[in-house]
Structure formats: structure tokens, C-alpha cells
Short mmCIF file of C-alpha atoms and ligand atoms in Angstrom, two decimals:
data_model
loop_
_atom_site.label_atom_id
_atom_site.label_comp_id
_atom_site.label_asym_id
_atom_site.label_seq_id
_atom_site.Cartn_x
_atom_site.Cartn_y
_atom_site.Cartn_z
CA UNK A 15 -33.88 2.28 6.09
CA UNK A 16 -31.58 0.11 4.02
CA UNK A 17 -33.43 -2.41 1.92
CA UNK A 18 -31.85 -5.11 -0.19
CA UNK A 19 -32.68 -2.89 -3.19
CA UNK A 20 -30.67 -0.02 -1.70
CA UNK A 21 -27.75 -2.32 -1.07
CA UNK A 22 -27.90 -3.53 -4.64
CA UNK A 23 -27.77 0.06 -5.91
CA UNK A 24 -24.89 0.84 -3.57
CA UNK A 25 -23.07 -2.23 -4.85
CA UNK A 26 -23.67 -1.23 -8.47
CA UNK A 27 -22.44 2.30 -7.74
CA UNK A 28 -19.30 0.92 -6.15
CA UNK A 29 -18.54 -1.18 -9.21
CA UNK A 30 -19.26 1.69 -11.60
CA UNK A 31 -17.08 4.11 -9.63
CA UNK A 32 -14.21 1.63 -9.59
CA UNK A 33 -14.45 1.00 -13.34
CA UNK A 34 -14.78 4.74 -14.07
CA UNK A 35 -11.54 5.37 -12.19
CA UNK A 36 -9.71 2.62 -14.07
CA UNK A 37 -10.82 3.99 -17.46
CA UNK A 38 -9.75 7.53 -16.48
CA UNK A 39 -6.41 6.31 -15.15
CA UNK A 40 -5.46 4.05 -18.09
CA UNK A 41 -6.79 5.74 -21.24
CA UNK A 42 -4.15 4.18 -23.51
CA UNK A 43 -5.33 0.64 -22.83
CA UNK A 44 -8.92 0.88 -21.63
CA UNK A 45 -11.67 2.08 -23.97
CA UNK A 46 -14.53 2.02 -21.45
CA UNK A 47 -16.76 -0.27 -19.43
CA UNK A 48 -20.32 -1.43 -19.00
CA UNK A 49 -21.96 -2.66 -15.78
CA UNK A 50 -20.12 -5.95 -15.85
CA UNK A 51 -16.97 -5.70 -17.89
CA UNK A 52 -13.95 -3.62 -18.76
CA UNK A 53 -13.48 -3.01 -22.47
CA UNK A 54 -9.84 -2.93 -23.56
CA UNK A 55 -8.73 -1.08 -26.65
CA UNK A 56 -7.45 -4.33 -28.16
CA UNK A 57 -11.02 -5.69 -28.11
CA UNK A 58 -10.70 -7.78 -24.97
CA UNK A 59 -13.78 -7.78 -22.76
CA UNK A 60 -12.74 -8.53 -19.17
CA UNK A 61 -15.69 -9.43 -16.92
CA UNK A 62 -15.36 -7.91 -13.48
CA UNK A 63 -16.90 -9.71 -10.61
CA UNK A 64 -17.38 -8.18 -7.21
CA UNK A 65 -18.15 -11.34 -5.37
CA UNK A 66 -17.60 -10.94 -1.68
CA UNK A 67 -15.93 -14.31 -1.26
CA UNK A 68 -12.56 -12.73 -0.49
CA UNK A 69 -12.95 -10.93 2.77
CA UNK A 70 -9.98 -11.62 4.93
CA UNK A 71 -6.89 -9.52 4.42
CA UNK A 72 -4.83 -12.51 3.37
CA UNK A 73 -7.45 -13.60 0.78
CA UNK A 74 -7.70 -10.08 -0.60
CA UNK A 75 -3.93 -9.85 -0.94
CA UNK A 76 -3.97 -13.04 -3.02
CA UNK A 77 -7.28 -12.93 -4.90
CA UNK A 78 -8.43 -9.31 -5.18
CA UNK A 79 -10.90 -8.41 -7.92
CA UNK A 80 -10.43 -5.13 -9.80
CA UNK A 81 -13.20 -3.69 -7.63
CA UNK A 82 -11.46 -4.88 -4.45
CA UNK A 83 -8.48 -2.76 -5.50
CA UNK A 84 -10.50 0.25 -4.32
CA UNK A 85 -11.69 -1.21 -1.00
CA UNK A 86 -9.29 0.87 1.06
CA UNK A 87 -9.12 4.50 -0.12
CA UNK A 88 -5.61 5.81 -0.66
CA UNK A 89 -5.25 8.87 1.62
CA UNK A 90 -4.52 12.16 -0.14
CA UNK A 91 -1.91 14.52 1.25
CA UNK A 92 0.50 13.97 4.15
CA UNK A 93 -0.35 11.15 6.56
CA UNK A 94 -1.81 12.55 9.74
CA UNK A 95 -1.39 9.37 11.73
CA UNK A 96 0.04 5.89 11.13
CA UNK A 97 -2.16 3.61 8.99
CA UNK A 98 -4.58 1.47 11.00
CA UNK A 99 -4.10 -2.31 11.17
CA UNK A 100 -4.83 -3.92 7.83
CA UNK A 101 -5.01 -0.64 5.87
CA UNK A 102 -2.70 -1.18 2.90
CA UNK A 103 -4.31 0.91 0.12
CA UNK A 104 -2.95 -0.34 -3.18
CA UNK A 105 -1.72 -3.72 -2.00
CA UNK A 106 -4.87 -5.39 -3.34
CA UNK A 107 -3.96 -6.05 -6.97
CA UNK A 108 -5.90 -8.14 -9.45
CA UNK A 109 -3.21 -10.25 -11.06
CA UNK A 110 -5.13 -10.82 -14.33
CA UNK A 111 -5.62 -7.08 -14.77
CA UNK A 112 -1.99 -6.12 -14.17
CA UNK A 113 -0.61 -9.02 -16.17
CA UNK A 114 -2.83 -8.08 -19.11
CA UNK A 115 -1.64 -4.49 -18.84
CA UNK A 116 2.10 -4.94 -18.33
CA UNK A 117 2.81 -8.55 -19.28
CA UNK A 118 3.96 -11.67 -17.46
CA UNK A 119 7.62 -11.37 -16.52
CA UNK A 120 8.23 -15.11 -16.43
CA UNK A 121 7.02 -15.37 -20.03
CA UNK A 122 9.45 -12.62 -21.06
CA UNK A 123 6.64 -10.16 -21.79
CA UNK A 124 7.76 -7.33 -19.50
CA UNK A 125 11.42 -6.97 -20.48
CA UNK A 126 10.88 -5.79 -24.10
CA UNK A 127 8.66 -2.94 -22.82
CA UNK A 128 11.24 -1.57 -20.38
CA UNK A 129 13.17 1.58 -21.15
CA UNK A 130 16.22 2.94 -19.40
CA UNK A 131 16.97 6.49 -18.29
CA UNK A 132 19.31 8.25 -15.86
CA UNK A 133 17.76 8.75 -12.40
CA UNK A 134 18.44 12.21 -10.88
CA UNK A 135 20.82 13.14 -13.73
CA UNK A 136 22.26 16.17 -11.88
CA UNK A 137 22.88 14.18 -8.70
CA UNK A 138 23.27 10.44 -9.27
CA UNK A 139 22.73 9.76 -12.96
CA UNK A 140 22.82 5.96 -13.08
CA UNK A 141 20.39 4.19 -15.41
CA UNK A 142 17.19 2.64 -14.13
CA UNK A 143 14.68 0.52 -16.09
CA UNK A 144 10.93 1.03 -16.02
CA UNK A 145 8.04 0.06 -18.30
CA UNK A 146 6.99 2.30 -21.18
CA UNK A 147 3.40 0.95 -21.01
CA UNK A 148 0.99 3.73 -19.92
CA UNK A 149 3.94 6.16 -20.33
CA UNK A 150 5.17 5.14 -16.88
CA UNK A 151 8.73 5.98 -17.98
CA UNK A 152 7.71 9.54 -18.87
CA UNK A 153 5.90 10.01 -15.58
CA UNK A 154 8.92 8.70 -13.67
CA UNK A 155 11.27 10.93 -15.67
CA UNK A 156 9.16 13.93 -14.56
CA UNK A 157 9.42 12.71 -10.95
CA UNK A 158 13.19 12.43 -11.34
CA UNK A 159 13.55 15.99 -12.67
CA UNK A 160 11.54 17.44 -9.79
CA UNK A 161 13.37 15.51 -7.09
CA UNK A 162 16.70 16.48 -8.71
CA UNK A 163 15.81 20.13 -8.04
CA UNK A 164 15.28 19.57 -4.28
CA UNK A 165 17.95 20.46 -1.67
CA UNK A 166 20.55 17.72 -1.17
CA UNK A 167 19.47 16.89 2.39
CA UNK A 168 15.98 16.04 1.13
CA UNK A 169 16.79 14.31 -2.15
CA UNK A 170 19.34 12.00 -0.54
CA UNK A 171 16.46 9.71 0.41
CA UNK A 172 15.90 9.16 -3.35
CA UNK A 173 19.32 7.71 -4.28
CA UNK A 174 21.02 5.36 -4.75
CA UNK A 175 18.02 3.48 -6.14
CA UNK A 176 17.66 0.04 -4.54
CA UNK A 177 15.73 -1.45 -7.47
CA UNK A 178 13.07 -1.10 -10.13
CA UNK A 179 12.24 -4.04 -12.42
CA UNK A 180 12.59 -7.41 -10.75
CA UNK A 181 10.75 -10.58 -11.81
CA UNK A 182 9.70 -11.75 -8.36
CA UNK A 183 6.75 -12.34 -6.02
CA UNK A 184 5.68 -10.28 -3.02
CA UNK A 185 7.32 -11.76 0.10
CA UNK A 186 4.18 -12.25 2.17
CA UNK A 187 1.58 -13.05 -0.53
CA UNK A 188 3.29 -15.03 -3.29
CA UNK A 189 1.56 -12.83 -5.91
CA UNK A 190 3.56 -11.05 -8.64
CA UNK A 191 5.28 -7.97 -7.22
CA UNK A 192 4.59 -4.61 -8.87
CA UNK A 193 8.34 -4.68 -9.53
CA UNK A 194 7.71 -7.65 -11.84
CA UNK A 195 5.53 -5.41 -14.04
CA UNK A 196 8.18 -2.69 -14.26
CA UNK A 197 5.95 -0.09 -12.54
CA UNK A 198 7.71 0.23 -9.17
CA UNK A 199 10.85 1.81 -7.77
CA UNK A 200 12.58 1.38 -4.40
CA UNK A 201 14.67 4.35 -3.27
CA UNK A 202 17.60 4.60 -0.85
CA UNK A 203 17.43 1.73 1.66
CA UNK A 204 19.61 3.69 4.12
CA UNK A 205 16.70 6.14 4.54
CA UNK A 206 13.98 3.50 4.38
CA UNK A 207 11.77 1.64 6.84
CA UNK A 208 10.07 -1.63 6.00
CA UNK A 209 7.69 -3.60 8.20
CA UNK A 210 9.28 -6.88 7.09
CA UNK A 211 12.64 -5.87 8.58
CA UNK A 212 11.03 -5.65 12.03
CA UNK A 213 10.93 -8.58 14.45
CA UNK A 214 7.84 -10.55 13.35
CA UNK A 215 6.34 -10.97 16.82
CA UNK A 216 3.79 -8.45 18.07
CA UNK A 217 2.04 -5.55 16.39
CA UNK A 218 3.74 -3.53 13.69
CA UNK A 219 5.19 -0.21 14.81
CA UNK A 220 5.05 2.41 12.07
CA UNK A 221 8.29 4.15 11.10
CA UNK A 222 9.08 6.63 8.36
CA UNK A 223 11.98 8.84 7.32
CA UNK A 224 10.89 9.54 3.72
CA UNK A 225 10.54 13.32 3.20
CA UNK A 226 7.01 14.44 2.37
CA UNK A 227 8.40 16.56 -0.52
CA UNK A 228 9.43 13.36 -2.32
CA UNK A 229 6.12 11.60 -1.60
CA UNK A 230 4.15 14.58 -2.94
CA UNK A 231 6.14 14.62 -6.21
CA UNK A 232 5.54 10.92 -6.84
CA UNK A 233 1.82 11.21 -6.07
CA UNK A 234 1.47 14.20 -8.41
CA UNK A 235 2.70 11.97 -11.25
CA UNK A 236 0.49 8.95 -10.53
CA UNK A 237 2.62 6.90 -8.13
CA UNK A 238 1.38 5.69 -4.74
CA UNK A 239 3.70 5.36 -1.75
CA UNK A 240 4.26 2.27 0.40
CA UNK A 241 4.61 4.52 3.44
CA UNK A 242 0.81 4.83 3.52
CA UNK A 243 0.47 1.13 4.28
CA UNK A 244 0.09 -0.55 7.68
CA UNK A 245 2.61 -3.00 6.20
CA UNK A 246 4.77 0.01 5.47
CA UNK A 247 7.53 0.00 2.87
CA UNK A 248 8.71 3.61 2.80
CA UNK A 249 11.24 3.24 -0.03
CA UNK A 250 8.55 1.85 -2.38
CA UNK A 251 6.58 3.78 -5.02
CA UNK A 252 4.42 2.25 -7.77
CA UNK A 253 2.41 3.64 -10.68
CA UNK A 254 -1.26 3.35 -9.62
CA UNK A 255 -3.01 6.43 -10.97
CA UNK A 256 -6.46 4.85 -10.45
CA UNK A 257 -5.99 5.30 -6.69
CA UNK A 258 -5.17 8.98 -7.09
CA UNK A 259 -8.17 9.88 -9.29
CA UNK A 260 -10.29 12.39 -7.32
ZN1 LIG B 1 9.31 -2.00 -3.80
#
């Protein structure tokens, strides 16, 4: 039987598991955590609340806590069926956490941390810009080298790149886009499917033409894929290693 005590333990476990994953995923910036706060290496103590006041999808997309970020597990491996309604693992982002980590683009804090490198140097070779925080640039460079070695008919979904850094908000939430932190990349729009391009009436019909080989390479290096979202965005990848920690 579940008692309120059991629920409290379950709640505490959920918070601890979430904070453990964050500390494992971001060792450069996070030193550890206690039951109530994340401890950053610069000495900042960031209290983490797991109040359940945000429960609707639209509230969670705007006001997620760092614990809420883990509410919907990110599925490992190839998708077996389209995501169920409302399942957008990774779209809950705590703005304070990501802004602390990568900077606020409108205050000019993100730009100085961006580095440029040639995407798919053997195939396309144009420069793209991505943050160097958390070594995201090195992880993306490894992704680029592996995709570059794929057969042309597969890797064509990965170029030309549609965009990386962009100081803007997410279209349907108004919150800072992961592109505004310099942690996201959009691949070839000609091979992409995006829920927002669909007629807005009626349920969303899932579509995808992104090769699984490309998805698997990104995930191996700490990037999640927007093709695993009900609000699918199949050209979109973003550095979210906390969601890939086993
Ligand atoms: Zn994107």
C-alpha cells in the first residue's frame, strides 16, 4: 500500500536521480548536489524545487524545474512507434539552469563562447558556430567526422546545415530556444519534417525522413533528437547528455 511516507520517499528518489544525472552529464560546471540544491563549481548553490504547480504541458514548457526536465524519459534506440500526444522528452528546459550554464544571448554572453569549425569537411565544409561550454564543440566535431564517413545517400540529410546559434525564442513557448545557447543544430531542411509546418487544425501526424544512422551518431555524443518528440522537429539536435545517462 502506498502511504504518504512512501510517496515522500519516491519523490526524494526522483529528485536525487535527476540531480545525479545532471552532475554526471555536466562535470565541468557542476560539482555535486545535496537533497535540495545543485552545487556549481563556481560556488553557486542553486536550490531545486520540485513543486508540482506546473502540470499542464503548456506550463511545463514555460516553467519547468530542473527535475521536470526528466519527467518524460528520452527513449533509447530507434523509435518503435510515433511519440504519444504530449511526449516531448527534452522540451522541458529550466531557463535559469541553461542560462547559468551557457549564458544569456541577449546580454551578449553566448557569442564569446562560440567556436567555429567546418561541418562535414570532406563533403560540405562550411563553417558552423557552436558553444565551447561543456566541450559541445568537440562533441559536435566528433559527430561531424562520423557522419562524413557515411554513404552519400545517408549523409545528405545532414547538409547543408539550416542553422546553429540563433538568439531567439521557441515559436510555441516564448522561452529561449536551445539555439540561443549555442547547443543546437538544424540539418538539411529539404530532408526534414516539422510539426509546425503542418496545418494547425487537428491532431499532429508524425513524419520522419531522418536516417537512423545519423540519429544514432548524435545520441552517442550526447545530443538528443527532435524526431523523438510528439511536436516533432526532425532536423533538430541539441546537446542534452543528462537525458542520455543510463
Ligand atoms: Zn532546431
